Short mmCIF file of C-alpha atoms in Angstrom, two decimals:
data_model
loop_
_atom_site.label_atom_id
_atom_site.label_comp_id
_atom_site.label_asym_id
_atom_site.label_seq_id
_atom_site.Cartn_x
_atom_site.Cartn_y
_atom_site.Cartn_z
CA MET A 932 -4.36 -24.40 -9.05
CA SER A 933 -5.27 -22.25 -6.09
CA SER A 934 -8.98 -22.25 -6.63
CA GLU A 935 -11.64 -21.77 -9.24
CA HIS A 936 -11.36 -18.01 -8.59
CA PHE A 937 -7.73 -17.54 -9.78
CA THR A 938 -8.18 -15.19 -12.75
CA PRO A 939 -5.66 -13.28 -14.92
CA VAL A 940 -5.40 -9.50 -14.48
CA PRO A 941 -4.28 -7.49 -17.54
CA LEU A 942 -0.82 -6.02 -16.98
CA ASP A 943 -2.06 -2.45 -17.47
CA LYS A 944 -4.33 -2.93 -14.44
CA ALA A 945 -1.73 -4.67 -12.26
CA TYR A 946 -0.76 -1.49 -10.36
CA ARG A 947 -4.30 -1.36 -8.98
CA LEU A 948 -3.65 -4.53 -7.01
CA LEU A 949 -1.10 -2.63 -4.86
CA ASN A 950 -2.37 0.93 -5.12
CA HIS A 951 -4.42 0.84 -1.90
CA GLY A 952 -1.40 -0.17 0.17
CA PRO A 953 -1.92 -3.79 1.19
CA THR A 954 0.60 -5.86 3.11
CA VAL A 955 1.92 -8.75 0.99
CA LEU A 956 3.48 -12.16 1.21
CA VAL A 957 6.70 -12.41 -0.80
CA SER A 958 7.56 -15.83 -2.20
CA ALA A 959 10.62 -17.03 -4.07
CA LYS A 960 12.38 -20.23 -5.15
CA HIS A 961 16.02 -20.92 -5.99
CA ALA A 962 17.96 -24.14 -6.43
CA GLY A 963 14.98 -26.14 -5.20
CA GLU A 964 14.51 -24.09 -2.04
CA ARG A 965 11.21 -22.26 -1.54
CA ASN A 966 10.35 -19.59 1.00
CA VAL A 967 7.66 -17.06 1.92
CA MET A 968 7.95 -13.92 4.04
CA ALA A 969 5.66 -10.99 4.84
CA ALA A 970 6.33 -7.41 3.74
CA ALA A 971 4.40 -4.23 4.44
CA TRP A 972 6.91 -2.08 2.55
CA VAL A 973 5.80 -2.75 -0.99
CA CYS A 974 4.62 -0.20 -3.52
CA ALA A 975 3.71 0.31 -7.17
CA LEU A 976 6.45 2.10 -9.13
CA ASP A 977 5.16 2.38 -12.70
CA PHE A 978 2.11 1.73 -14.87
CA ALA A 979 3.49 0.32 -18.16
CA PRO A 980 5.35 -1.84 -18.00
CA PRO A 981 4.16 -2.24 -14.41
CA LYS A 982 6.93 -2.10 -11.84
CA VAL A 983 7.02 -2.46 -8.07
CA THR A 984 9.33 -1.80 -5.15
CA VAL A 985 9.68 -4.04 -2.12
CA VAL A 986 11.99 -3.82 0.88
CA LEU A 987 13.72 -7.13 1.70
CA ASP A 988 15.93 -7.11 4.78
CA LYS A 989 19.38 -8.69 4.56
CA ALA A 990 18.43 -11.01 7.43
CA THR A 991 15.74 -12.77 5.40
CA ARG A 992 16.24 -16.04 3.56
CA THR A 993 13.69 -15.02 0.92
CA ARG A 994 15.96 -12.17 -0.14
CA ALA A 995 18.76 -14.62 -0.94
CA LEU A 996 16.37 -16.68 -3.07
CA VAL A 997 15.27 -13.55 -4.97
CA GLU A 998 18.89 -12.58 -5.57
CA GLY A 999 19.63 -16.09 -6.78
CA SER A 1000 16.64 -16.59 -9.08
CA GLY A 1001 15.87 -13.03 -10.17
CA LEU A 1002 12.18 -13.71 -9.57
CA PHE A 1003 9.74 -12.95 -6.76
CA ALA A 1004 6.00 -13.11 -6.27
CA LEU A 1005 3.84 -10.73 -4.26
CA GLN A 1006 0.47 -11.92 -3.05
CA LEU A 1007 -2.16 -10.18 -0.97
CA PRO A 1008 -3.26 -12.11 2.11
CA THR A 1009 -6.81 -11.72 3.36
CA VAL A 1010 -8.36 -11.44 6.83
CA PRO A 1011 -8.37 -15.19 7.64
CA GLN A 1012 -4.65 -15.28 6.74
CA ALA A 1013 -3.59 -12.65 9.30
CA ALA A 1014 -2.06 -15.13 11.75
CA MET A 1015 -0.16 -16.92 8.97
CA THR A 1016 1.09 -13.57 7.68
CA VAL A 1017 2.48 -12.64 11.10
CA ALA A 1018 3.98 -16.13 11.47
CA VAL A 1019 5.90 -16.12 8.18
CA GLY A 1020 6.94 -12.53 8.86
CA THR A 1021 8.29 -13.40 12.31
CA ASP A 1022 9.97 -16.77 11.86
CA SER A 1023 12.92 -17.08 9.49
CA ALA A 1024 13.85 -20.15 7.47
CA LEU A 1025 17.41 -19.48 8.64
CA THR A 1026 16.48 -20.45 12.20
CA MET A 1027 13.37 -22.55 11.42
CA PRO A 1028 14.17 -24.59 8.30
CA GLY A 1029 10.71 -26.20 8.27
CA LYS A 1030 8.97 -22.83 8.52
CA LEU A 1031 6.53 -23.32 5.63
CA ASP A 1032 5.42 -26.75 6.83
CA HIS A 1033 5.31 -25.63 10.46
CA HIS A 1034 2.95 -22.79 9.63
CA GLN A 1035 1.02 -24.85 7.07
CA VAL A 1036 1.54 -22.35 4.27
CA PRO A 1037 -0.47 -23.72 1.32
CA LEU A 1038 1.46 -23.32 -1.92
CA PHE A 1039 0.64 -23.96 -5.56
CA ASP A 1040 2.54 -23.77 -8.82
CA VAL A 1041 1.55 -21.61 -11.74
CA PRO A 1042 2.47 -22.63 -15.31
CA GLY A 1043 5.28 -20.64 -16.89
CA PHE A 1044 7.08 -19.49 -13.75
CA GLU A 1045 9.43 -21.31 -11.40
CA ILE A 1046 7.93 -19.84 -8.26
CA PRO A 1047 5.49 -21.01 -5.59
CA LEU A 1048 2.35 -18.96 -4.92
CA VAL A 1049 0.32 -18.94 -1.69
CA LYS A 1050 -3.24 -20.24 -1.99
CA ASP A 1051 -6.34 -18.31 -0.99
CA CYS A 1052 -4.88 -14.81 -1.41
CA ALA A 1053 -6.83 -11.94 -2.99
CA ALA A 1054 -4.27 -11.29 -5.76
CA TRP A 1055 -0.88 -12.40 -7.03
CA LEU A 1056 1.91 -10.67 -9.00
CA VAL A 1057 4.94 -12.48 -10.39
CA CYS A 1058 7.84 -10.05 -10.80
CA LYS A 1059 11.21 -10.21 -12.52
CA LEU A 1060 13.96 -8.54 -10.53
CA ILE A 1061 15.50 -5.45 -12.15
CA PRO A 1062 18.96 -5.57 -10.59
CA GLU A 1063 19.91 -2.32 -8.88
CA PRO A 1064 22.84 -3.25 -6.63
CA HIS A 1065 23.17 0.18 -4.99
CA ASN A 1066 19.51 0.22 -3.93
CA GLN A 1067 19.64 -3.38 -2.77
CA GLN A 1068 22.82 -2.91 -0.75
CA SER A 1069 22.20 0.58 0.66
CA TYR A 1070 18.45 0.52 1.23
CA ASP A 1071 17.35 -3.16 1.00
CA LEU A 1072 15.19 -1.81 -1.83
CA PHE A 1073 14.32 -4.19 -4.69
CA ILE A 1074 12.68 -3.22 -7.98
CA GLY A 1075 10.74 -5.69 -10.10
CA GLU A 1076 8.80 -5.67 -13.33
CA VAL A 1077 5.44 -7.40 -13.14
CA ALA A 1078 5.45 -10.32 -15.60
CA ALA A 1079 1.99 -11.67 -14.79
CA ALA A 1080 -0.85 -10.95 -12.37
CA TRP A 1081 -3.99 -12.68 -11.17
CA ALA A 1082 -6.75 -11.98 -8.70
CA ASP A 1083 -9.64 -13.76 -7.04
CA GLU A 1084 -12.39 -12.61 -9.40
CA ARG A 1085 -14.88 -12.44 -6.54
CA VAL A 1086 -12.99 -9.42 -5.16
CA PHE A 1087 -11.14 -7.90 -8.16
CA ARG A 1088 -12.57 -7.95 -11.66
CA ASP A 1089 -12.78 -5.65 -14.70
CA GLY A 1090 -9.88 -3.69 -13.19
CA HIS A 1091 -11.69 -2.84 -9.95
CA TRP A 1092 -11.66 -4.00 -6.35
CA MET A 1093 -15.13 -5.15 -5.25
CA PHE A 1094 -14.58 -5.16 -1.49
CA ASP A 1095 -18.05 -3.80 -0.77
CA SER A 1096 -19.85 -6.67 -2.51
CA ALA A 1097 -17.34 -9.51 -2.05
CA PRO A 1098 -17.30 -11.82 0.97
CA ALA A 1099 -15.85 -9.97 3.99
CA GLN A 1100 -13.08 -12.53 4.40
CA LEU A 1101 -11.59 -11.40 1.07
CA ARG A 1102 -10.66 -7.94 2.39
CA THR A 1103 -6.95 -7.20 2.20
CA LEU A 1104 -4.74 -6.66 5.26
CA HIS A 1105 -2.79 -3.50 6.07
CA TYR A 1106 -0.17 -4.02 8.77
CA VAL A 1107 0.85 -1.54 11.45
CA ALA A 1108 3.03 -3.27 14.06
CA GLY A 1109 2.88 -5.81 16.90
CA GLY A 1110 0.54 -8.24 15.17
CA GLN A 1111 -1.98 -5.51 14.44
CA PHE A 1112 -3.54 -4.97 11.02
CA PHE A 1113 -6.47 -3.07 9.62
CA ALA A 1114 -8.68 -4.63 6.97
CA ILE A 1115 -9.47 -2.39 4.02
CA GLY A 1116 -12.78 -0.62 4.60
CA GLU A 1117 -15.60 1.11 2.77
CA SER A 1118 -15.54 2.61 -0.70
CA VAL A 1119 -15.21 6.39 -0.97
CA ALA A 1120 -15.96 7.60 -4.51
CA VAL A 1121 -15.33 11.12 -5.81
CA LYS A 1122 -17.59 12.00 -8.76
CA MET B 1497 -1.28 25.79 13.66
CA SER B 1498 -3.50 23.23 12.04
CA SER B 1499 -5.61 22.43 15.03
CA GLU B 1500 -5.45 21.64 18.72
CA HIS B 1501 -4.90 18.00 17.73
CA PHE B 1502 -1.53 18.44 15.95
CA THR B 1503 0.79 16.34 18.14
CA PRO B 1504 4.42 15.23 17.68
CA VAL B 1505 5.12 11.57 16.84
CA PRO B 1506 8.48 10.14 18.00
CA LEU B 1507 10.72 9.42 15.04
CA ASP B 1508 11.02 5.74 15.93
CA LYS B 1509 7.26 5.42 15.45
CA ALA B 1510 7.07 7.48 12.25
CA TYR B 1511 7.08 4.43 9.95
CA ARG B 1512 3.75 3.40 11.46
CA LEU B 1513 2.10 6.43 9.90
CA LEU B 1514 2.70 4.94 6.43
CA ASN B 1515 2.80 1.22 7.18
CA HIS B 1516 -0.87 0.57 6.39
CA GLY B 1517 -0.52 2.03 2.89
CA PRO B 1518 -2.40 5.35 2.88
CA THR B 1519 -2.52 7.72 -0.06
CA VAL B 1520 -0.76 11.01 0.76
CA LEU B 1521 -0.61 14.65 -0.18
CA VAL B 1522 2.93 15.78 -1.03
CA SER B 1523 3.74 19.43 -0.34
CA ALA B 1524 6.86 21.44 -1.09
CA LYS B 1525 8.12 25.02 -1.27
CA HIS B 1526 11.00 26.57 -3.21
CA ALA B 1527 11.91 30.17 -3.99
CA GLY B 1528 8.61 31.36 -2.55
CA GLU B 1529 6.50 28.95 -4.60
CA ARG B 1530 4.33 26.40 -2.80
CA ASN B 1531 2.53 23.38 -4.20
CA VAL B 1532 0.64 20.26 -3.18
CA MET B 1533 0.00 17.08 -5.16
CA ALA B 1534 -1.46 13.66 -4.39
CA ALA B 1535 0.54 10.42 -4.41
CA ALA B 1536 -0.55 6.85 -3.83
CA TRP B 1537 2.93 5.48 -4.49
CA VAL B 1538 4.55 6.22 -1.16
CA CYS B 1539 6.12 3.72 1.24
CA ALA B 1540 8.20 3.37 4.37
CA LEU B 1541 11.82 2.40 3.64
CA ASP B 1542 13.55 2.20 7.03
CA PHE B 1543 12.89 2.35 10.77
CA ALA B 1544 15.82 4.32 12.23
CA PRO B 1545 16.49 6.81 10.99
CA PRO B 1546 13.08 6.61 9.35
CA LYS B 1547 13.16 6.85 5.57
CA VAL B 1548 10.46 6.86 2.93
CA THR B 1549 10.09 6.45 -0.83
CA VAL B 1550 7.69 8.43 -2.98
CA VAL B 1551 7.17 8.44 -6.75
CA LEU B 1552 7.02 11.95 -8.24
CA ASP B 1553 6.33 12.14 -11.95
CA LYS B 1554 8.46 14.45 -14.10
CA ALA B 1555 5.29 16.23 -15.24
CA THR B 1556 4.52 17.54 -11.74
CA ARG B 1557 5.44 21.00 -10.50
CA THR B 1558 5.83 19.69 -6.94
CA ARG B 1559 8.72 17.50 -8.07
CA ALA B 1560 10.64 20.57 -9.26
CA LEU B 1561 10.09 22.25 -5.88
CA VAL B 1562 11.38 19.15 -4.08
CA GLU B 1563 14.46 19.04 -6.30
CA GLY B 1564 15.04 22.75 -5.64
CA SER B 1565 14.54 22.78 -1.88
CA GLY B 1566 15.58 19.26 -0.90
CA LEU B 1567 12.53 19.06 1.34
CA PHE B 1568 9.06 17.52 1.04
CA ALA B 1569 6.17 16.82 3.35
CA LEU B 1570 3.82 13.83 3.25
CA GLN B 1571 0.44 14.14 4.90
CA LEU B 1572 -2.42 11.69 5.16
CA PRO B 1573 -5.77 13.03 3.95
CA THR B 1574 -8.95 11.76 5.55
CA VAL B 1575 -12.38 10.83 4.19
CA PRO B 1576 -13.77 14.40 3.98
CA GLN B 1577 -10.66 15.39 1.99
CA ALA B 1578 -11.19 12.82 -0.79
CA ALA B 1579 -12.44 15.34 -3.37
CA MET B 1580 -9.59 17.77 -2.60
CA THR B 1581 -7.10 14.90 -2.89
CA VAL B 1582 -8.39 13.98 -6.36
CA ALA B 1583 -8.41 17.67 -7.36
CA VAL B 1584 -4.78 18.38 -6.41
CA GLY B 1585 -3.79 15.07 -7.95
CA THR B 1586 -5.51 15.87 -11.25
CA ASP B 1587 -4.80 19.57 -11.80
CA SER B 1588 -1.21 20.73 -12.20
CA ALA B 1589 0.17 24.11 -11.17
CA LEU B 1590 1.88 24.12 -14.57
CA THR B 1591 -1.48 24.54 -16.31
CA MET B 1592 -3.47 25.95 -13.37
CA PRO B 1593 -1.16 28.41 -11.56
CA GLY B 1594 -3.82 29.22 -8.94
CA LYS B 1595 -4.43 25.54 -8.20
CA LEU B 1596 -4.14 25.74 -4.40
CA ASP B 1597 -6.49 28.74 -4.15
CA HIS B 1598 -8.88 27.29 -6.71
CA HIS B 1599 -9.25 24.08 -4.73
CA GLN B 1600 -9.18 25.90 -1.38
CA VAL B 1601 -6.31 23.83 -0.01
CA PRO B 1602 -5.86 25.00 3.60
CA LEU B 1603 -2.19 25.34 4.48
CA PHE B 1604 -0.31 26.11 7.67
CA ASP B 1605 3.32 26.65 8.60
CA VAL B 1606 5.20 24.60 11.14
CA PRO B 1607 8.12 26.12 13.08
CA GLY B 1608 11.56 24.94 12.01
CA PHE B 1609 10.79 23.93 8.43
CA GLU B 1610 10.32 25.99 5.28
CA ILE B 1611 7.41 23.94 4.03
CA PRO B 1612 3.62 24.29 3.97
CA LEU B 1613 1.48 21.58 5.54
CA VAL B 1614 -2.16 20.81 4.72
CA LYS B 1615 -4.62 21.32 7.56
CA ASP B 1616 -6.98 18.66 8.90
CA CYS B 1617 -4.94 15.64 7.83
CA ALA B 1618 -4.51 12.56 10.04
CA ALA B 1619 -0.70 12.77 10.11
CA TRP B 1620 2.24 14.70 8.69
CA LEU B 1621 5.89 13.80 7.94
CA VAL B 1622 8.52 16.37 6.95
CA CYS B 1623 11.30 14.67 4.95
CA LYS B 1624 14.74 15.72 3.77
CA LEU B 1625 15.54 14.50 0.27
CA ILE B 1626 18.39 11.99 0.04
CA PRO B 1627 19.60 12.72 -3.49
CA GLU B 1628 19.73 9.61 -5.67
CA PRO B 1629 19.91 10.94 -9.23
CA HIS B 1630 19.71 7.54 -10.93
CA ASN B 1631 16.50 6.59 -9.09
CA GLN B 1632 14.98 10.01 -9.66
CA GLN B 1633 15.78 10.05 -13.37
CA SER B 1634 15.13 6.40 -14.24
CA TYR B 1635 12.19 5.60 -11.97
CA ASP B 1636 10.81 8.95 -10.69
CA LEU B 1637 11.66 7.44 -7.30
CA PHE B 1638 12.59 9.81 -4.47
CA ILE B 1639 14.03 8.82 -1.09
CA GLY B 1640 13.69 11.00 1.99
CA GLU B 1641 14.68 10.85 5.63
CA VAL B 1642 11.91 11.78 8.03
CA ALA B 1643 13.02 14.85 10.02
CA ALA B 1644 9.83 15.33 12.03
CA ALA B 1645 6.37 13.79 12.27
CA TRP B 1646 3.04 14.66 13.82
CA ALA B 1647 -0.43 13.16 14.00
CA ASP B 1648 -3.93 14.09 15.04
CA GLU B 1649 -3.84 12.60 18.53
CA ARG B 1650 -7.50 11.62 18.29
CA VAL B 1651 -6.56 8.97 15.71
CA PHE B 1652 -2.85 8.18 16.35
CA ARG B 1653 -1.34 8.23 19.81
CA ASP B 1654 1.17 6.24 21.88
CA GLY B 1655 2.48 4.84 18.60
CA HIS B 1656 -0.86 3.32 17.53
CA TRP B 1657 -3.64 4.11 15.08
CA MET B 1658 -6.98 4.38 16.86
CA PHE B 1659 -9.29 4.15 13.85
CA ASP B 1660 -11.84 2.00 15.67
CA SER B 1661 -12.43 4.56 18.44
CA ALA B 1662 -11.69 7.84 16.60
CA PRO B 1663 -14.32 9.78 14.68
CA ALA B 1664 -15.08 8.02 11.37
CA GLN B 1665 -14.07 11.09 9.35
CA LEU B 1666 -10.47 10.61 10.52
CA ARG B 1667 -10.02 7.35 8.62
CA THR B 1668 -7.23 7.45 6.05
CA LEU B 1669 -7.80 7.13 2.30
CA HIS B 1670 -6.38 4.40 0.06
CA TYR B 1671 -6.63 5.24 -3.63
CA VAL B 1672 -7.30 2.81 -6.46
CA ALA B 1673 -8.08 4.72 -9.67
CA GLY B 1674 -10.72 6.89 -11.32
CA GLY B 1675 -11.62 8.90 -8.21
CA GLN B 1676 -12.20 5.77 -6.19
CA PHE B 1677 -10.71 5.23 -2.73
CA PHE B 1678 -11.26 2.86 0.13
CA ALA B 1679 -11.20 4.13 3.70
CA ILE B 1680 -9.16 2.05 6.11
CA GLY B 1681 -11.40 -0.43 7.91
CA GLU B 1682 -11.63 -2.56 11.01
CA SER B 1683 -8.81 -3.68 13.26
CA VAL B 1684 -7.56 -7.27 12.87
CA ALA B 1685 -5.29 -8.27 15.75
CA VAL B 1686 -3.19 -11.43 15.90
CA LYS B 1687 -2.44 -12.52 19.47
#
């Protein structure tokens, strides 16, 4: 398992893992092949059952694995994983077959799903592809239904992100361009 | 005009306004009726021409205005606008016809587009609806092409967010649930 902090998130709270707009790592596995890419263009789409959208370019190997298996995982990298996130978002398994080993991407398996997850993230969502060929072909837009979700309970518990009290290295990353992210910042509460 | 800081953003940089996952205000106008709602489920979809997705629930009045006019604007509220963002995201013009006046939402017009924009935001994108009836009906998912974009040049200029050097009140908001946001935080750069 990833760590002692890997904790289930109820499906009706799963949208909250993506609501604040984090960049994600997308993982997939098909016919024994595993891959991980980065994606900033990911978004919640529905509450119940929870659905998500993610943009997967035709040039990525991960997309082919998603199309083959009908399954993908989204996971939220944290500040210490910024360089790895850029690396797996820049290099393609099509031109660098040993990409995951080269960048030392630490994977683990979760019972019940044939998909690798990336260790040490803030949260994880395993999603079943809802095939929408027009969206996939015209817009590179993929829709998934969240089948299971987990979070590091130091930073997300009882349905709430605890960035203000959790260790700073558990803050999520929000990509702009050119290797530049912002970490999520301070809480702003409206009474 | 909104302020002396309202500055055009080149279309090839427009995706960067949404890339870090901010919550937005969605505005629209049709047949003389104007409205503004909040949306956390918004995402970049393409670079060139820039496209976006946004989820607009069937229960919202703004959605009907977008369907009628084929035009919507996304704008990024900042920390001092958190309460207004929750207010326009909670109250509907269907049950509170004077919603915009009641919540004192400051609007301005921009030449060339029949759409109201909200003053004092960090950035603005005017989008032309790309009709996709299946997505709209099945998923409440709307796709738009960005026709024009602007930002407050104190916080976004030369294609880059300047949150670290701009006034703190210009940080964007990232919604979770229950009136609770996080402001965007510190820069994390990968060399």
